[in-house]
Amino acid sequence: SQTIHQWPATLVQPVGSPLSLECTVEGTSNPNLYWYRQAAGRGLQLLFYSVGIGQISSEVPQNLSASRPQDRQFILSSKKLLLSDSGFYLCAWNRLGNEQFFGPGTRLTVL
Amino acid sequence: GENVEQHPSTLSVQEGDSAVIKCTYSDSASNYFPWYKQELGKGPQLIIDIRSNVGEKKDQRIAVTLNKTAKHFSLHITETQPEDSAVYFCAASKGSNSGYALNFGKGTSLLVTP
């Protein structure tokens, strides 16, 4: 069966520091991968998606970037965090269809 | 782009009653409509979905209806139980045309009281 992992589970970072969040999927190959952000009490906002290694589509301009160095690995990064980057970051995957499955999420607090 | 509106933002029902959550979407090219349940501090879980070639789908106590003409779809939960308490999100997707990306509503916080 397929599983999706995210780490770290929680992170507290100062403003201006860099960020790297990692997502990996097991049990499938060539998945579509997604990064969403959920602000407190809000819906999920699509940040990036990738349909293959090295292929990244950005939905919202911001100081975040994404990379897909391997087939089942998706990384969300920032060079300098802003207060507004705080939120719950969710990675998701799907393959050969519409059903999308989410990871456990990373809670990021920028102070 | 696609705009998904969800109502109500909060819903409180008594155990055993039914709960209905409604969503509208703006892009007629959307063809896939999932519903997710999110418990506190966890990632959303897919509970039911419907495709544009179907008007209704049911899975035990949960059902979803779709009206393509009016561009709205609804989640129906019957015989609610306290463990149904969570935040529910609707979403819409244009399928492969947009990398299967989902556009979400803002969520409905459902509280089922014993």
PDB file of C-alpha atoms in Angstrom:
ATOM      1  CA  SER A   1       0.000   0.000   0.000  1.00  0.00           C
ATOM      2  CA  GLN A   2       1.012   3.575  -0.490  1.00  0.00           C
ATOM      3  CA  THR A   3       2.110   5.857   2.331  1.00  0.00           C
ATOM      4  CA  ILE A   4       3.163   9.476   2.433  1.00  0.00           C
ATOM      5  CA  HIS A   5       5.569  10.938   4.950  1.00  0.00           C
ATOM      6  CA  GLN A   6       6.302  14.511   5.938  1.00  0.00           C
ATOM      7  CA  TRP A   7       8.944  15.893   8.239  1.00  0.00           C
ATOM      8  CA  PRO A   8       9.434  17.545  10.456  1.00  0.00           C
ATOM      9  CA  ALA A   9       6.030  17.354  12.130  1.00  0.00           C
ATOM     10  CA  THR A  10       6.487  20.724  13.797  1.00  0.00           C
ATOM     11  CA  LEU A  11       8.979  23.524  13.283  1.00  0.00           C
ATOM     12  CA  VAL A  12       9.604  26.887  14.927  1.00  0.00           C
ATOM     13  CA  GLN A  13      11.823  29.222  12.961  1.00  0.00           C
ATOM     14  CA  PRO A  14      12.871  32.872  13.319  1.00  0.00           C
ATOM     15  CA  VAL A  15      11.989  35.423  10.657  1.00  0.00           C
ATOM     16  CA  GLY A  16      14.651  35.526   7.957  1.00  0.00           C
ATOM     17  CA  SER A  17      15.856  31.972   8.469  1.00  0.00           C
ATOM     18  CA  PRO A  18      15.798  29.336   5.695  1.00  0.00           C
ATOM     19  CA  LEU A  19      13.266  26.542   5.396  1.00  0.00           C
ATOM     20  CA  SER A  20      13.282  23.010   4.068  1.00  0.00           C
ATOM     21  CA  LEU A  21      10.291  20.700   4.377  1.00  0.00           C
ATOM     22  CA  GLU A  22      10.413  17.222   2.957  1.00  0.00           C
ATOM     23  CA  CYS A  23       7.754  14.890   1.615  1.00  0.00           C
ATOM     24  CA  THR A  24       8.241  11.335   0.407  1.00  0.00           C
ATOM     25  CA  VAL A  25       5.814   8.785  -0.982  1.00  0.00           C
ATOM     26  CA  GLU A  26       6.212   5.026  -0.741  1.00  0.00           C
ATOM     27  CA  GLY A  27       4.559   2.236  -2.657  1.00  0.00           C
ATOM     28  CA  THR A  28       4.015   3.950  -5.983  1.00  0.00           C
ATOM     29  CA  SER A  29       6.007   5.332  -8.890  1.00  0.00           C
ATOM     30  CA  ASN A  30       5.716   8.530 -10.917  1.00  0.00           C
ATOM     31  CA  PRO A  31       3.114  10.152  -8.663  1.00  0.00           C
ATOM     32  CA  ASN A  32       1.832  13.688  -9.060  1.00  0.00           C
ATOM     33  CA  LEU A  33       2.919  15.626  -5.965  1.00  0.00           C
ATOM     34  CA  TYR A  34       1.447  18.724  -4.360  1.00  0.00           C
ATOM     35  CA  TRP A  35       2.223  21.258  -1.635  1.00  0.00           C
ATOM     36  CA  TYR A  36      -0.665  23.027   0.085  1.00  0.00           C
ATOM     37  CA  ARG A  37      -0.668  25.581   2.896  1.00  0.00           C
ATOM     38  CA  GLN A  38      -3.433  25.924   5.432  1.00  0.00           C
ATOM     39  CA  ALA A  39      -3.533  29.089   7.515  1.00  0.00           C
ATOM     40  CA  ALA A  40      -5.289  28.971  10.887  1.00  0.00           C
ATOM     41  CA  GLY A  41      -9.037  28.555  10.385  1.00  0.00           C
ATOM     42  CA  ARG A  42      -8.711  28.743   6.635  1.00  0.00           C
ATOM     43  CA  GLY A  43      -8.970  26.436   3.671  1.00  0.00           C
ATOM     44  CA  LEU A  44      -6.146  24.767   1.789  1.00  0.00           C
ATOM     45  CA  GLN A  45      -4.219  26.850  -0.702  1.00  0.00           C
ATOM     46  CA  LEU A  46      -2.332  25.074  -3.484  1.00  0.00           C
ATOM     47  CA  LEU A  47       1.282  26.281  -3.615  1.00  0.00           C
ATOM     48  CA  PHE A  48       3.051  23.957  -6.067  1.00  0.00           C
ATOM     49  CA  TYR A  49       2.489  20.772  -7.968  1.00  0.00           C
ATOM     50  CA  SER A  50       4.756  18.442  -9.898  1.00  0.00           C
ATOM     51  CA  VAL A  51       3.924  15.836 -12.535  1.00  0.00           C
ATOM     52  CA  GLY A  52       7.490  14.529 -12.799  1.00  0.00           C
ATOM     53  CA  ILE A  53      11.119  14.877 -11.696  1.00  0.00           C
ATOM     54  CA  GLY A  54      12.297  18.441 -12.132  1.00  0.00           C
ATOM     55  CA  GLN A  55       8.822  19.639 -13.241  1.00  0.00           C
ATOM     56  CA  ILE A  56       7.331  22.245 -10.907  1.00  0.00           C
ATOM     57  CA  SER A  57       4.240  24.368 -11.429  1.00  0.00           C
ATOM     58  CA  SER A  58       3.719  27.334  -9.129  1.00  0.00           C
ATOM     59  CA  GLU A  59       0.220  28.484  -8.301  1.00  0.00           C
ATOM     60  CA  VAL A  60       0.892  31.437  -6.017  1.00  0.00           C
ATOM     61  CA  PRO A  61       3.842  33.861  -6.275  1.00  0.00           C
ATOM     62  CA  GLN A  62       5.662  34.063  -2.959  1.00  0.00           C
ATOM     63  CA  ASN A  63       9.034  33.592  -1.335  1.00  0.00           C
ATOM     64  CA  LEU A  64       8.677  29.817  -1.327  1.00  0.00           C
ATOM     65  CA  SER A  65      10.051  27.375  -3.896  1.00  0.00           C
ATOM     66  CA  ALA A  66       9.674  23.671  -4.533  1.00  0.00           C
ATOM     67  CA  SER A  67      11.920  21.005  -5.980  1.00  0.00           C
ATOM     68  CA  ARG A  68      11.550  17.379  -6.953  1.00  0.00           C
ATOM     69  CA  PRO A  69      15.010  15.823  -6.974  1.00  0.00           C
ATOM     70  CA  GLN A  70      13.710  12.251  -7.059  1.00  0.00           C
ATOM     71  CA  ASP A  71      10.556  10.571  -8.311  1.00  0.00           C
ATOM     72  CA  ARG A  72       8.944  10.223  -4.883  1.00  0.00           C
ATOM     73  CA  GLN A  73      10.498  13.187  -3.081  1.00  0.00           C
ATOM     74  CA  PHE A  74       9.088  16.699  -2.962  1.00  0.00           C
ATOM     75  CA  ILE A  75      10.793  19.535  -1.084  1.00  0.00           C
ATOM     76  CA  LEU A  76       9.433  22.935  -0.077  1.00  0.00           C
ATOM     77  CA  SER A  77      12.035  25.617   0.591  1.00  0.00           C
ATOM     78  CA  SER A  78      12.533  29.239   1.430  1.00  0.00           C
ATOM     79  CA  LYS A  79      15.692  31.327   1.659  1.00  0.00           C
ATOM     80  CA  LYS A  80      14.196  33.817   4.138  1.00  0.00           C
ATOM     81  CA  LEU A  81      11.024  33.113   6.081  1.00  0.00           C
ATOM     82  CA  LEU A  82       8.373  35.767   6.695  1.00  0.00           C
ATOM     83  CA  LEU A  83       5.887  35.896   9.565  1.00  0.00           C
ATOM     84  CA  SER A  84       3.147  35.269   7.018  1.00  0.00           C
ATOM     85  CA  ASP A  85       4.707  31.907   6.121  1.00  0.00           C
ATOM     86  CA  SER A  86       3.384  30.407   9.354  1.00  0.00           C
ATOM     87  CA  GLY A  87       0.823  27.692   8.776  1.00  0.00           C
ATOM     88  CA  PHE A  88       0.141  24.024   8.323  1.00  0.00           C
ATOM     89  CA  TYR A  89       1.920  22.635   5.253  1.00  0.00           C
ATOM     90  CA  LEU A  90       0.458  19.594   3.613  1.00  0.00           C
ATOM     91  CA  CYS A  91       1.932  17.370   0.939  1.00  0.00           C
ATOM     92  CA  ALA A  92      -0.344  15.241  -1.219  1.00  0.00           C
ATOM     93  CA  TRP A  93      -0.052  12.748  -4.057  1.00  0.00           C
ATOM     94  CA  ASN A  94      -2.120  11.095  -6.717  1.00  0.00           C
ATOM     95  CA  ARG A  95      -1.560   8.833  -9.690  1.00  0.00           C
ATOM     96  CA  LEU A  96      -3.626   7.726 -12.649  1.00  0.00           C
ATOM     97  CA  GLY A  97      -6.747   9.508 -11.507  1.00  0.00           C
ATOM     98  CA  ASN A  98      -8.169  12.284  -9.456  1.00  0.00           C
ATOM     99  CA  GLU A  99      -8.072  10.846  -5.919  1.00  0.00           C
ATOM    100  CA  GLN A 100      -5.579  12.830  -3.912  1.00  0.00           C
ATOM    101  CA  PHE A 101      -4.138  11.631  -0.619  1.00  0.00           C
ATOM    102  CA  PHE A 102      -2.604  13.842   2.020  1.00  0.00           C
ATOM    103  CA  GLY A 103       0.311  13.462   4.380  1.00  0.00           C
ATOM    104  CA  PRO A 104       0.189  14.225   8.110  1.00  0.00           C
ATOM    105  CA  GLY A 105       1.388  17.812   7.640  1.00  0.00           C
ATOM    106  CA  THR A 106       4.068  20.091   9.109  1.00  0.00           C
ATOM    107  CA  ARG A 107       3.102  22.833  11.549  1.00  0.00           C
ATOM    108  CA  LEU A 108       5.397  25.829  10.890  1.00  0.00           C
ATOM    109  CA  THR A 109       5.564  28.770  13.264  1.00  0.00           C
ATOM    110  CA  VAL A 110       7.658  31.752  12.253  1.00  0.00           C
ATOM    111  CA  LEU A 111       8.542  34.080  15.141  1.00  0.00           C
TER     112      LEU A 111
ATOM    113  CA  GLY B   1      -9.210  30.417 -12.005  1.00  0.00           C
ATOM    114  CA  GLU B   2     -11.613  28.168 -10.176  1.00  0.00           C
ATOM    115  CA  ASN B   3     -13.431  29.612  -7.177  1.00  0.00           C
ATOM    116  CA  VAL B   4     -15.080  27.248  -4.701  1.00  0.00           C
ATOM    117  CA  GLU B   5     -17.508  28.647  -2.137  1.00  0.00           C
ATOM    118  CA  GLN B   6     -18.573  26.541   0.855  1.00  0.00           C
ATOM    119  CA  HIS B   7     -21.433  27.057   3.330  1.00  0.00           C
ATOM    120  CA  PRO B   8     -21.993  27.112   6.195  1.00  0.00           C
ATOM    121  CA  SER B   9     -18.671  27.833   7.875  1.00  0.00           C
ATOM    122  CA  THR B  10     -19.909  26.246  11.116  1.00  0.00           C
ATOM    123  CA  LEU B  11     -22.665  23.723  11.721  1.00  0.00           C
ATOM    124  CA  SER B  12     -23.927  22.271  14.969  1.00  0.00           C
ATOM    125  CA  VAL B  13     -26.335  19.328  15.003  1.00  0.00           C
ATOM    126  CA  GLN B  14     -27.603  16.878  17.574  1.00  0.00           C
ATOM    127  CA  GLU B  15     -26.535  13.277  17.413  1.00  0.00           C
ATOM    128  CA  GLY B  16     -28.797  11.357  15.071  1.00  0.00           C
ATOM    129  CA  ASP B  17     -29.775  14.386  12.996  1.00  0.00           C
ATOM    130  CA  SER B  18     -28.647  14.986   9.422  1.00  0.00           C
ATOM    131  CA  ALA B  19     -26.018  17.500   8.319  1.00  0.00           C
ATOM    132  CA  VAL B  20     -25.807  19.142   4.907  1.00  0.00           C
ATOM    133  CA  ILE B  21     -22.878  21.160   3.580  1.00  0.00           C
ATOM    134  CA  LYS B  22     -23.094  22.958   0.254  1.00  0.00           C
ATOM    135  CA  CYS B  23     -20.488  24.113  -2.242  1.00  0.00           C
ATOM    136  CA  THR B  24     -20.563  26.039  -5.480  1.00  0.00           C
ATOM    137  CA  TYR B  25     -17.875  26.264  -8.135  1.00  0.00           C
ATOM    138  CA  SER B  26     -17.264  28.725 -10.929  1.00  0.00           C
ATOM    139  CA  ASP B  27     -15.405  26.855 -13.689  1.00  0.00           C
ATOM    140  CA  SER B  28     -17.622  24.662 -15.836  1.00  0.00           C
ATOM    141  CA  ALA B  29     -14.514  22.687 -16.867  1.00  0.00           C
ATOM    142  CA  SER B  30     -14.271  21.208 -13.357  1.00  0.00           C
ATOM    143  CA  ASN B  31     -15.138  17.529 -13.492  1.00  0.00           C
ATOM    144  CA  TYR B  32     -14.141  15.997 -10.166  1.00  0.00           C
ATOM    145  CA  PHE B  33     -15.498  16.938  -6.737  1.00  0.00           C
ATOM    146  CA  PRO B  34     -14.076  15.320  -3.599  1.00  0.00           C
ATOM    147  CA  TRP B  35     -14.970  15.843   0.039  1.00  0.00           C
ATOM    148  CA  TYR B  36     -12.382  15.683   2.791  1.00  0.00           C
ATOM    149  CA  LYS B  37     -12.655  15.338   6.562  1.00  0.00           C
ATOM    150  CA  GLN B  38      -9.932  16.898   8.681  1.00  0.00           C
ATOM    151  CA  GLU B  39      -9.478  16.232  12.364  1.00  0.00           C
ATOM    152  CA  LEU B  40      -7.489  18.599  14.509  1.00  0.00           C
ATOM    153  CA  GLY B  41      -3.766  18.560  13.753  1.00  0.00           C
ATOM    154  CA  LYS B  42      -4.065  15.949  11.009  1.00  0.00           C
ATOM    155  CA  GLY B  43      -4.042  15.904   7.239  1.00  0.00           C
ATOM    156  CA  PRO B  44      -7.377  15.809   5.385  1.00  0.00           C
ATOM    157  CA  GLN B  45      -8.842  12.390   4.584  1.00  0.00           C
ATOM    158  CA  LEU B  46     -10.883  11.684   1.487  1.00  0.00           C
ATOM    159  CA  ILE B  47     -14.365  10.518   2.499  1.00  0.00           C
ATOM    160  CA  ILE B  48     -16.295  10.565  -0.766  1.00  0.00           C
ATOM    161  CA  ASP B  49     -16.021  11.967  -4.257  1.00  0.00           C
ATOM    162  CA  ILE B  50     -18.130  12.402  -7.364  1.00  0.00           C
ATOM    163  CA  ARG B  51     -17.352  12.882 -11.019  1.00  0.00           C
ATOM    164  CA  SER B  52     -19.209  15.125 -13.405  1.00  0.00           C
ATOM    165  CA  ASN B  53     -20.924  12.265 -15.215  1.00  0.00           C
ATOM    166  CA  VAL B  54     -22.755  11.224 -12.030  1.00  0.00           C
ATOM    167  CA  GLY B  55     -25.531  13.046 -10.173  1.00  0.00           C
ATOM    168  CA  GLU B  56     -25.418  11.274  -6.842  1.00  0.00           C
ATOM    169  CA  LYS B  57     -23.199   8.876  -4.931  1.00  0.00           C
ATOM    170  CA  LYS B  58     -23.767   7.217  -1.581  1.00  0.00           C
ATOM    171  CA  ASP B  59     -21.535   5.392   0.864  1.00  0.00           C
ATOM    172  CA  GLN B  60     -23.335   4.223   4.004  1.00  0.00           C
ATOM    173  CA  ARG B  61     -24.277   7.382   5.965  1.00  0.00           C
ATOM    174  CA  ILE B  62     -22.573   9.748   3.543  1.00  0.00           C
ATOM    175  CA  ALA B  63     -23.905  10.943   0.205  1.00  0.00           C
ATOM    176  CA  VAL B  64     -22.877  13.578  -2.312  1.00  0.00           C
ATOM    177  CA  THR B  65     -25.072  15.196  -4.953  1.00  0.00           C
ATOM    178  CA  LEU B  66     -23.942  17.205  -7.978  1.00  0.00           C
ATOM    179  CA  ASN B  67     -25.898  19.679 -10.084  1.00  0.00           C
ATOM    180  CA  LYS B  68     -23.693  20.548 -13.054  1.00  0.00           C
ATOM    181  CA  THR B  69     -26.125  23.055 -14.503  1.00  0.00           C
ATOM    182  CA  ALA B  70     -26.211  25.079 -11.309  1.00  0.00           C
ATOM    183  CA  LYS B  71     -22.553  24.321 -10.542  1.00  0.00           C
ATOM    184  CA  HIS B  72     -23.169  23.172  -7.024  1.00  0.00           C
ATOM    185  CA  PHE B  73     -22.614  20.016  -5.036  1.00  0.00           C
ATOM    186  CA  SER B  74     -23.540  18.979  -1.505  1.00  0.00           C
ATOM    187  CA  LEU B  75     -22.457  16.585   1.215  1.00  0.00           C
ATOM    188  CA  HIS B  76     -25.151  14.839   3.225  1.00  0.00           C
ATOM    189  CA  ILE B  77     -24.387  13.002   6.455  1.00  0.00           C
ATOM    190  CA  THR B  78     -27.286  11.082   7.998  1.00  0.00           C
ATOM    191  CA  GLU B  79     -27.591   9.708  11.537  1.00  0.00           C
ATOM    192  CA  THR B  80     -24.699  11.856  12.702  1.00  0.00           C
ATOM    193  CA  GLN B  81     -22.441  10.626  15.488  1.00  0.00           C
ATOM    194  CA  PRO B  82     -20.062  12.553  17.770  1.00  0.00           C
ATOM    195  CA  GLU B  83     -17.096  11.109  15.855  1.00  0.00           C
ATOM    196  CA  ASP B  84     -18.356  12.915  12.751  1.00  0.00           C
ATOM    197  CA  SER B  85     -17.262  16.163  14.426  1.00  0.00           C
ATOM    198  CA  ALA B  86     -14.444  17.622  12.305  1.00  0.00           C
ATOM    199  CA  VAL B  87     -13.792  20.191   9.606  1.00  0.00           C
ATOM    200  CA  TYR B  88     -15.111  19.203   6.183  1.00  0.00           C
ATOM    201  CA  PHE B  89     -13.733  20.579   2.928  1.00  0.00           C
ATOM    202  CA  CYS B  90     -15.144  20.420  -0.556  1.00  0.00           C
ATOM    203  CA  ALA B  91     -12.913  20.758  -3.606  1.00  0.00           C
ATOM    204  CA  ALA B  92     -13.091  20.920  -7.377  1.00  0.00           C
ATOM    205  CA  SER B  93     -10.633  19.802 -10.029  1.00  0.00           C
ATOM    206  CA  LYS B  94     -10.312  20.062 -13.803  1.00  0.00           C
ATOM    207  CA  GLY B  95      -8.469  16.782 -13.914  1.00  0.00           C
ATOM    208  CA  SER B  96      -5.445  16.315 -16.129  1.00  0.00           C
ATOM    209  CA  ASN B  97      -5.832  19.808 -17.614  1.00  0.00           C
ATOM    210  CA  SER B  98      -4.520  21.245 -14.342  1.00  0.00           C
ATOM    211  CA  GLY B  99      -2.328  18.400 -13.108  1.00  0.00           C
ATOM    212  CA  TYR B 100      -5.278  17.108 -11.057  1.00  0.00           C
ATOM    213  CA  ALA B 101      -4.770  20.016  -8.646  1.00  0.00           C
ATOM    214  CA  LEU B 102      -7.617  20.691  -6.227  1.00  0.00           C
ATOM    215  CA  ASN B 103      -9.265  24.029  -5.453  1.00  0.00           C
ATOM    216  CA  PHE B 104     -10.706  23.912  -1.951  1.00  0.00           C
ATOM    217  CA  GLY B 105     -13.564  25.621  -0.194  1.00  0.00           C
ATOM    218  CA  LYS B 106     -12.810  27.311   3.120  1.00  0.00           C
ATOM    219  CA  GLY B 107     -14.212  24.459   5.180  1.00  0.00           C
ATOM    220  CA  THR B 108     -17.154  23.742   7.473  1.00  0.00           C
ATOM    221  CA  SER B 109     -16.602  23.025  11.140  1.00  0.00           C
ATOM    222  CA  LEU B 110     -19.182  20.387  12.097  1.00  0.00           C
ATOM    223  CA  LEU B 111     -20.005  19.758  15.728  1.00  0.00           C
ATOM    224  CA  VAL B 112     -22.221  16.817  16.648  1.00  0.00           C
ATOM    225  CA  THR B 113     -23.486  17.062  20.204  1.00  0.00           C
ATOM    226  CA  PRO B 114     -24.618  13.968  22.125  1.00  0.00           C
TER     227      PRO B 114
END
